[in-house]
PDB file of C-alpha atoms in Angstrom:
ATOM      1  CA  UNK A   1      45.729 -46.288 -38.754  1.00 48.00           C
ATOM      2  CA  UNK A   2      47.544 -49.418 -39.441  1.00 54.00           C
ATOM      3  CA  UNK A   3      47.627 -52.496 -37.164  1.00 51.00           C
ATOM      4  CA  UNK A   4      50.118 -53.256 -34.999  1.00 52.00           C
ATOM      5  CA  UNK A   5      51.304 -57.101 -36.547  1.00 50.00           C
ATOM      6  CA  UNK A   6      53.111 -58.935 -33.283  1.00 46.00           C
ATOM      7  CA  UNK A   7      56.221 -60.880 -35.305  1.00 53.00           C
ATOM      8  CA  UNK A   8      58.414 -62.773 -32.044  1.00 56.00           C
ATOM      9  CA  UNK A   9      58.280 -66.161 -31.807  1.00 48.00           C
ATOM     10  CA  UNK A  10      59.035 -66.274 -28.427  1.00 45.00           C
ATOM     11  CA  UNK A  11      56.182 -63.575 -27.598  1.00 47.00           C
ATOM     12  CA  UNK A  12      53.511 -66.372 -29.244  1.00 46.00           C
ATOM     13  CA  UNK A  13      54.150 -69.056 -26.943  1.00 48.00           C
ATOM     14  CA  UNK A  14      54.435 -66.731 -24.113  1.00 45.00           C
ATOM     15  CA  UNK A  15      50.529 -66.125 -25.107  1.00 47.00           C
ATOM     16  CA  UNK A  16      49.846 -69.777 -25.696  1.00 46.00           C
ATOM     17  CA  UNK A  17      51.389 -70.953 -22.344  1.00 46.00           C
ATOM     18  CA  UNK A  18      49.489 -68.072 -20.287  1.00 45.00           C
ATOM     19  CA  UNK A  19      47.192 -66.704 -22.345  1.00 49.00           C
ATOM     20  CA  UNK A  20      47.028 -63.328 -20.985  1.00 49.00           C
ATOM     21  CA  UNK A  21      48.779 -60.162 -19.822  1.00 51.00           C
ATOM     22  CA  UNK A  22      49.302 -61.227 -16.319  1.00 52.00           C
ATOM     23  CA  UNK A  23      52.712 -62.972 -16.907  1.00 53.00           C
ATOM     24  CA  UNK A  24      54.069 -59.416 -17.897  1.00 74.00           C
ATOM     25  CA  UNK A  25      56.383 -59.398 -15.261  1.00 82.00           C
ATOM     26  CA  UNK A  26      57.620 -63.001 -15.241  1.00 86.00           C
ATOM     27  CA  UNK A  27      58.221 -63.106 -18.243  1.00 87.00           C
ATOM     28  CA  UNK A  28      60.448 -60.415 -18.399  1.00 91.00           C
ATOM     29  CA  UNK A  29      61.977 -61.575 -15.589  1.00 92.00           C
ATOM     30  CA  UNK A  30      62.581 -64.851 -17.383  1.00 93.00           C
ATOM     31  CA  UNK A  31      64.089 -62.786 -20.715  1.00 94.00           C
ATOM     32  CA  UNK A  32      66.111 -60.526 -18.152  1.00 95.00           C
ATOM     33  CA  UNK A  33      67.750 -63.816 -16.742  1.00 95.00           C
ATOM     34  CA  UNK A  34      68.246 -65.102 -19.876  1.00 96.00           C
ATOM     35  CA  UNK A  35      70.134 -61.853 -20.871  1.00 97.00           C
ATOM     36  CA  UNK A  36      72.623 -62.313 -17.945  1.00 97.00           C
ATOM     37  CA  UNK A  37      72.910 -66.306 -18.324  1.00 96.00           C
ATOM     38  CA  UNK A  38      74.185 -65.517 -21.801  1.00 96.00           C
ATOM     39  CA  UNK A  39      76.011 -63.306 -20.709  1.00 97.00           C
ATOM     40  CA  UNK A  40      77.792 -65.041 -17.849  1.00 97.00           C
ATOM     41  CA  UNK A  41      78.608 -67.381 -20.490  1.00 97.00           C
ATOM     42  CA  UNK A  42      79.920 -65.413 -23.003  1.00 96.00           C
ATOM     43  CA  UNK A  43      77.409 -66.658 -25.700  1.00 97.00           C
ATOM     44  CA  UNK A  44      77.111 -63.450 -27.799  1.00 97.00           C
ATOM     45  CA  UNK A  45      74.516 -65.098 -30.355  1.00 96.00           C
ATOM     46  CA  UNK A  46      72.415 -66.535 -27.695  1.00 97.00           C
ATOM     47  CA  UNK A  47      72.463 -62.678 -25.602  1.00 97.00           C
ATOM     48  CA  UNK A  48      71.556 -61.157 -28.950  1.00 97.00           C
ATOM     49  CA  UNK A  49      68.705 -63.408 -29.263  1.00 96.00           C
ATOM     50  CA  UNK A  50      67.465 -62.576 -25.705  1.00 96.00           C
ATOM     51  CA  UNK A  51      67.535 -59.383 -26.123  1.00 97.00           C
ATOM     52  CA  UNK A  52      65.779 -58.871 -29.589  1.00 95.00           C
ATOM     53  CA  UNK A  53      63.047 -61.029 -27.882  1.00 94.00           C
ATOM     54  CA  UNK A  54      62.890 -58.751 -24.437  1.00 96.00           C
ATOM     55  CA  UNK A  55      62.604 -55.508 -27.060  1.00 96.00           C
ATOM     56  CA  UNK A  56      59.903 -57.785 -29.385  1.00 93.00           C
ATOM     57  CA  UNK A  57      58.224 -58.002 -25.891  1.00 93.00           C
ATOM     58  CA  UNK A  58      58.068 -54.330 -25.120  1.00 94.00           C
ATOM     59  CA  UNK A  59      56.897 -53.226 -28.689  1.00 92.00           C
ATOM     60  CA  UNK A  60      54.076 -56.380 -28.099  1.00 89.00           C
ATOM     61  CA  UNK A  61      53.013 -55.603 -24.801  1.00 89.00           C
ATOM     62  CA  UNK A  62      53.244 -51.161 -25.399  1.00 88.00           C
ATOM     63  CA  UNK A  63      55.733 -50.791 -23.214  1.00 92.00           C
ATOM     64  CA  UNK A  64      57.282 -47.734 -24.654  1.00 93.00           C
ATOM     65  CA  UNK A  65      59.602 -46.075 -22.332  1.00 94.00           C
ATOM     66  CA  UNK A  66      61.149 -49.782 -22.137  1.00 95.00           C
ATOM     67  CA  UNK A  67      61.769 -49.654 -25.531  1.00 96.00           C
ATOM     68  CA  UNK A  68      62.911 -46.428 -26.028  1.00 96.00           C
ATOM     69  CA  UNK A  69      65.752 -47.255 -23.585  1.00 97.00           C
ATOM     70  CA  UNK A  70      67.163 -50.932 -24.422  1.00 97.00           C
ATOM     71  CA  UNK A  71      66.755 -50.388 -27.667  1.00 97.00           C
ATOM     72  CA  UNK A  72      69.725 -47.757 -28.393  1.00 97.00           C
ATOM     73  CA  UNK A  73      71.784 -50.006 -25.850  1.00 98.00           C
ATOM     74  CA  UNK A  74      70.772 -53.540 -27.598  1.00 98.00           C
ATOM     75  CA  UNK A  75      71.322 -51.845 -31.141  1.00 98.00           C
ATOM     76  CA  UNK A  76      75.199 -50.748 -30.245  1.00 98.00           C
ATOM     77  CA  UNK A  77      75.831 -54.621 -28.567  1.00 98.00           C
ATOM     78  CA  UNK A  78      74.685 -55.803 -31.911  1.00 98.00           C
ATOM     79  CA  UNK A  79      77.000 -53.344 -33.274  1.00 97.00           C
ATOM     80  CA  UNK A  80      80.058 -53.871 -31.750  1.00 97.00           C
ATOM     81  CA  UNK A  81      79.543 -58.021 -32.505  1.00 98.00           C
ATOM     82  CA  UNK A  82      78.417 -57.592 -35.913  1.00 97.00           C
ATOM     83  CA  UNK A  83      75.369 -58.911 -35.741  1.00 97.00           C
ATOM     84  CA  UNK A  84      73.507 -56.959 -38.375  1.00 97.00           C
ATOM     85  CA  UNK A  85      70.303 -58.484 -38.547  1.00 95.00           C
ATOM     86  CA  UNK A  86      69.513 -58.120 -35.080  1.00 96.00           C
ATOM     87  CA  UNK A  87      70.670 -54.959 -35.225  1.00 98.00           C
ATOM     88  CA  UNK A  88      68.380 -53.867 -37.874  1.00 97.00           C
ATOM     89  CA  UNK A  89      65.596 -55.821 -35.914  1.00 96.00           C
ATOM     90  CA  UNK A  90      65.609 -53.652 -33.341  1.00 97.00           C
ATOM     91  CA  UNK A  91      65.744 -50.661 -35.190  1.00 97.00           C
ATOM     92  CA  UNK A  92      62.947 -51.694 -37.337  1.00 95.00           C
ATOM     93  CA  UNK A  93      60.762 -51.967 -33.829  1.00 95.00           C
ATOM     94  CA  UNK A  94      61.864 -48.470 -32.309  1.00 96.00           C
ATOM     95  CA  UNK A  95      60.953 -46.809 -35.752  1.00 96.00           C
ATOM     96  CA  UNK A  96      57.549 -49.198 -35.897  1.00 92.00           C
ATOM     97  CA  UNK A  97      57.125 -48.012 -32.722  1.00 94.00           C
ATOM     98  CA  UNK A  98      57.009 -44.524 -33.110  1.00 94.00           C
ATOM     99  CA  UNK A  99      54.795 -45.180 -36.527  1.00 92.00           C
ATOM    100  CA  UNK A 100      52.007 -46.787 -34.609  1.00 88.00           C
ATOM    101  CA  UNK A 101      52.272 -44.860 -31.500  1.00 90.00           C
ATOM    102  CA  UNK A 102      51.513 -41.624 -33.936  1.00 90.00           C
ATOM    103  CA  UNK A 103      54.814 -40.059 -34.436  1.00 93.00           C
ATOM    104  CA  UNK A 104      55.128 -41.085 -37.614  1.00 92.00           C
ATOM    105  CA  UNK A 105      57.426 -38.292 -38.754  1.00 92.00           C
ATOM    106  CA  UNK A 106      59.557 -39.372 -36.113  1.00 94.00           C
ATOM    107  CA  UNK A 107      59.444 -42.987 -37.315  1.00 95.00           C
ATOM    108  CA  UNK A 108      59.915 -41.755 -40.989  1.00 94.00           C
ATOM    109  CA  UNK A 109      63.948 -40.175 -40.049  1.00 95.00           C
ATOM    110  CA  UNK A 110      65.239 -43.056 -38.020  1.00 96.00           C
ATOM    111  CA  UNK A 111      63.876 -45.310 -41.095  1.00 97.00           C
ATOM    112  CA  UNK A 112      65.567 -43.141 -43.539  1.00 96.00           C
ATOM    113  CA  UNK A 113      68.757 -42.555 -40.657  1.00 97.00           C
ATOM    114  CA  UNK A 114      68.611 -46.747 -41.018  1.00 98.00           C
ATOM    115  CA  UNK A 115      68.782 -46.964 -44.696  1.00 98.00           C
ATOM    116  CA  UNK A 116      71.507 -44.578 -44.918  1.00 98.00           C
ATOM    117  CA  UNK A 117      73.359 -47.274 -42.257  1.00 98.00           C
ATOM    118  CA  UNK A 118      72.411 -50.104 -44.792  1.00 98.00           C
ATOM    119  CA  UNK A 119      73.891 -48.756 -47.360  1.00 98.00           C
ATOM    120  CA  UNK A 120      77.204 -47.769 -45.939  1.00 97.00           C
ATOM    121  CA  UNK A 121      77.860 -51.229 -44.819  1.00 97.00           C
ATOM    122  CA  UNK A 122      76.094 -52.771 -48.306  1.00 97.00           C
ATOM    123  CA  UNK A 123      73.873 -54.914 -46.287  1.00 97.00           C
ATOM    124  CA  UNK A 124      70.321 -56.142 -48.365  1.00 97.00           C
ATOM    125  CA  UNK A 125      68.802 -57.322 -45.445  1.00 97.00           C
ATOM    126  CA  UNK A 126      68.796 -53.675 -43.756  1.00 97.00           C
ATOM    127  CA  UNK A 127      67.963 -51.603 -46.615  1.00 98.00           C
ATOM    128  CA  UNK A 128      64.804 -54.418 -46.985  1.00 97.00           C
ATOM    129  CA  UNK A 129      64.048 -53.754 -43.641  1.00 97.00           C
ATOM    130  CA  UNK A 130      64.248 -49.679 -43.728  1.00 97.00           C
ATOM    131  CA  UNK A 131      62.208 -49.781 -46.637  1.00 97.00           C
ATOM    132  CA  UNK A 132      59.507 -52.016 -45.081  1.00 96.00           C
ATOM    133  CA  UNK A 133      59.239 -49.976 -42.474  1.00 95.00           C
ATOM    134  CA  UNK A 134      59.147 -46.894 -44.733  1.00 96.00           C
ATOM    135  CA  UNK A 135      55.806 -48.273 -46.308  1.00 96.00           C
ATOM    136  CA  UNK A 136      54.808 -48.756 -42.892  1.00 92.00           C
ATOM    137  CA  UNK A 137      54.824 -44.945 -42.620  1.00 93.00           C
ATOM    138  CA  UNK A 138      53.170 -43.845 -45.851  1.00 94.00           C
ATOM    139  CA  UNK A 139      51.019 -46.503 -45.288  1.00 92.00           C
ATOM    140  CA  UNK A 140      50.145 -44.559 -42.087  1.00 89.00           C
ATOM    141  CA  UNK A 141      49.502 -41.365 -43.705  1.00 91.00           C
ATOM    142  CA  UNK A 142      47.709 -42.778 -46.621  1.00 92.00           C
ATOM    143  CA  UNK A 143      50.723 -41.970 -49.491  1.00 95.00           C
ATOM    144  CA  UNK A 144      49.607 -45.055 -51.075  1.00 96.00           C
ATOM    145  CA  UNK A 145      52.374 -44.541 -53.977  1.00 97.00           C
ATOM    146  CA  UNK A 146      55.209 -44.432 -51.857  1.00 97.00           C
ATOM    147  CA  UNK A 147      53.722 -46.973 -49.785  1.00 97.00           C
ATOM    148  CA  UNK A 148      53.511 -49.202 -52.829  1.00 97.00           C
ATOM    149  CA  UNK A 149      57.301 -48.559 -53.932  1.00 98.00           C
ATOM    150  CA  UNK A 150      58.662 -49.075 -50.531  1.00 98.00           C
ATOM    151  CA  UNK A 151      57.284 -52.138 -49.981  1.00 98.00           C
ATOM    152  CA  UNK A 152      58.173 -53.357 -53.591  1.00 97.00           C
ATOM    153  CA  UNK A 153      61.970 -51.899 -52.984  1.00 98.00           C
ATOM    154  CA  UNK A 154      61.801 -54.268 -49.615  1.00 97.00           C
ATOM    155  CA  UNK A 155      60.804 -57.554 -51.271  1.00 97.00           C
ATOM    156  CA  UNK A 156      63.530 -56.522 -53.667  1.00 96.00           C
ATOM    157  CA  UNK A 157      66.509 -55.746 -51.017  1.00 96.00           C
ATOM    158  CA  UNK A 158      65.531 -59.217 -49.376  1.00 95.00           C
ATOM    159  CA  UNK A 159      65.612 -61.383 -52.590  1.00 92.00           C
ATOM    160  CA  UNK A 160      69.074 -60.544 -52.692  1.00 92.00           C
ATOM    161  CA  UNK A 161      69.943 -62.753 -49.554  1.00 92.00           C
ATOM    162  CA  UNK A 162      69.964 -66.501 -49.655  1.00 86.00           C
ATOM    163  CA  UNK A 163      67.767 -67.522 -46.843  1.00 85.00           C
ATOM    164  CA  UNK A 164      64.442 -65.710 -47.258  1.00 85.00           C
ATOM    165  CA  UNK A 165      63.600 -64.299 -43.597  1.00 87.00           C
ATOM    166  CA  UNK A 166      60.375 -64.478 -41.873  1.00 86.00           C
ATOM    167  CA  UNK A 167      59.994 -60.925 -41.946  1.00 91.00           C
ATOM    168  CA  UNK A 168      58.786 -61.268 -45.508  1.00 94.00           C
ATOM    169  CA  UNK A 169      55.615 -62.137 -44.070  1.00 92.00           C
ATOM    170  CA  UNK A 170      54.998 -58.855 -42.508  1.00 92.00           C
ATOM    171  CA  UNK A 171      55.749 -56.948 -45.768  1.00 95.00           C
ATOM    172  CA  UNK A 172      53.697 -59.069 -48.385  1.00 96.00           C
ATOM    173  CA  UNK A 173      51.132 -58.658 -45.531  1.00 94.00           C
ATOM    174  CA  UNK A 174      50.827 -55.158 -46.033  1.00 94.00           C
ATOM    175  CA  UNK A 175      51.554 -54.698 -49.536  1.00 96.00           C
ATOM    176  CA  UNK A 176      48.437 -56.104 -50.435  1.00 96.00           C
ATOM    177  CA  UNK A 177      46.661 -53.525 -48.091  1.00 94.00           C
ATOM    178  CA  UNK A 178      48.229 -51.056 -49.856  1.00 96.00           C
ATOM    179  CA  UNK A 179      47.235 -53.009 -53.231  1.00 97.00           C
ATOM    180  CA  UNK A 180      43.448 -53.471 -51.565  1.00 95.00           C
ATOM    181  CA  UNK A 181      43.234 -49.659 -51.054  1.00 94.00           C
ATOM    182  CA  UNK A 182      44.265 -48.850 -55.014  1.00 96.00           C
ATOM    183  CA  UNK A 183      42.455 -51.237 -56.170  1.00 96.00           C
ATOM    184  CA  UNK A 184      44.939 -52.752 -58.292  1.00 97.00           C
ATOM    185  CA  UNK A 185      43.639 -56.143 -57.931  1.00 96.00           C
ATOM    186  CA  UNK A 186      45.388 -57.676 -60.769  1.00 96.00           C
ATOM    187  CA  UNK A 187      48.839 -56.964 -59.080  1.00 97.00           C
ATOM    188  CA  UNK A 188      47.576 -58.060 -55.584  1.00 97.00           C
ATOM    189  CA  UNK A 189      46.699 -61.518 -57.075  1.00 96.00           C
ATOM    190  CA  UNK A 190      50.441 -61.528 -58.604  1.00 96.00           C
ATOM    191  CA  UNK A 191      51.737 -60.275 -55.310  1.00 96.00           C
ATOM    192  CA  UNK A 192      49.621 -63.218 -53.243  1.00 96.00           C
ATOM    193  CA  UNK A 193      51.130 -65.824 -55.805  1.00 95.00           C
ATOM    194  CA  UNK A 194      54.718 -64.525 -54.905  1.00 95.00           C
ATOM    195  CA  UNK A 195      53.890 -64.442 -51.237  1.00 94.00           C
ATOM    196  CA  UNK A 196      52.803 -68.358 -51.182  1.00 94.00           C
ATOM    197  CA  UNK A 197      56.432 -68.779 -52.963  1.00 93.00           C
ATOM    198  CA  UNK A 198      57.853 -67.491 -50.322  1.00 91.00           C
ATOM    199  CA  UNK A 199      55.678 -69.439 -47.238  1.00 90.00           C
ATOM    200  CA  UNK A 200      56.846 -72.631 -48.881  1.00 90.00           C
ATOM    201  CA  UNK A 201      60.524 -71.611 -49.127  1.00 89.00           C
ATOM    202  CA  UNK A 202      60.305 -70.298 -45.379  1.00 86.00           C
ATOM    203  CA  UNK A 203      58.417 -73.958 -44.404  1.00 84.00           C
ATOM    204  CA  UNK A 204      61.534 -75.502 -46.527  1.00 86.00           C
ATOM    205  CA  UNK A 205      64.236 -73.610 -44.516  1.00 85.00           C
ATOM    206  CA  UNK A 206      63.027 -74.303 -41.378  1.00 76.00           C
ATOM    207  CA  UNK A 207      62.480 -77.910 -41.621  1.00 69.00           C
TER     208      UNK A 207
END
């Protein structure tokens, strides 16, 4: 079984400034209010961002039935603005979801259902996404072949954009599991060298 690899920002110093579960409910309080102040404001960006970190929250904190509901709702606000990484964000954490929560087959067809989305609209950044989460899967079932090439098609959906995003991280991360378990070594070193590449370009971009 694969671990579960917590990716929001927003979820991290959540830990750091409480340090343990018991600020559940505050702190989706505090994301809820968020939601509306944006909202009330009419500050689409800033309500997307609320609301990809409220469904980061649930998939962090296994709060499933939470998930299963915003998320449909959250993916058609992104939708109707445009806003296709978010969009394909919260995708990529239902289908996660359903990979580490053992419905992996379930997983597998709203992965495949978001690359076929990705495509229509010609965006790298989904496909890259659909096919990380793809490896996820075979990862999951041990298919350590199709693991491999899904992760590889990823990295190589995601070069085409101009900003290298974090979730990069999370894919090289795995990759070389997959690359551990074939013992293929030689290509994992490769892979590390590309991944330390692409820290430093992340450090660069955020500076």
């Amino acid at each position: 079984m694969l671990r579960k690899i917590i990716t929001c920002a927003l979820f991290f110093a959540a830990v750091s400034l409480w340090g343990t579960p018991d600020f559940d409910q505050d702190h989706l309080a505090k994301l809820n209010s968020m939601i509306a102040d944006a909202a009330s404001q009419h500050d689409v960006q800033e309500e997307s961002e609320a609301r990809i970190e409220r469904i980061c929250f649930f998939y962090n904190t296994d709060l499933n039935d939470s998930l299963y509901k915003y998320a449909p709702i959250d993916m058609e606000f992104n939708r109707q603005h445009k806003l296709w990484e978010n969009y394909y964000l919260t995708w990529n954490h239902l289908a996660n979801d359903y990979i580490f929560s053992g419905k992996v087959n379930t997983g597998l067809r709203e992965l495949q259902k978001m690359h076929e989305d990705a495509m229509e609209r010609d965006n790298h950044f989904g496909m890259g996404v659909a096919y990380y989460g793809m490896g996820n899967a075979y990862l999951n079932m041990e298919r350590y072949d199709e693991a491999e090439r899904a992760y590889g098609q990823s990295l190589h959906q995601l070069n085409y954009l101009d900003l290298v995003p974090s979730i990069v991280n999370d894919v090289f991360s795995y990759y070389c599991d997959v690359l551990n378990n074939k013992k293929k070594y030689e290509k994992m070193l490769d892979v590390v060298a590309q991944w330390q590449e692409a820290l430093k370009t992340i450090s660069v971009q955020e500076k």
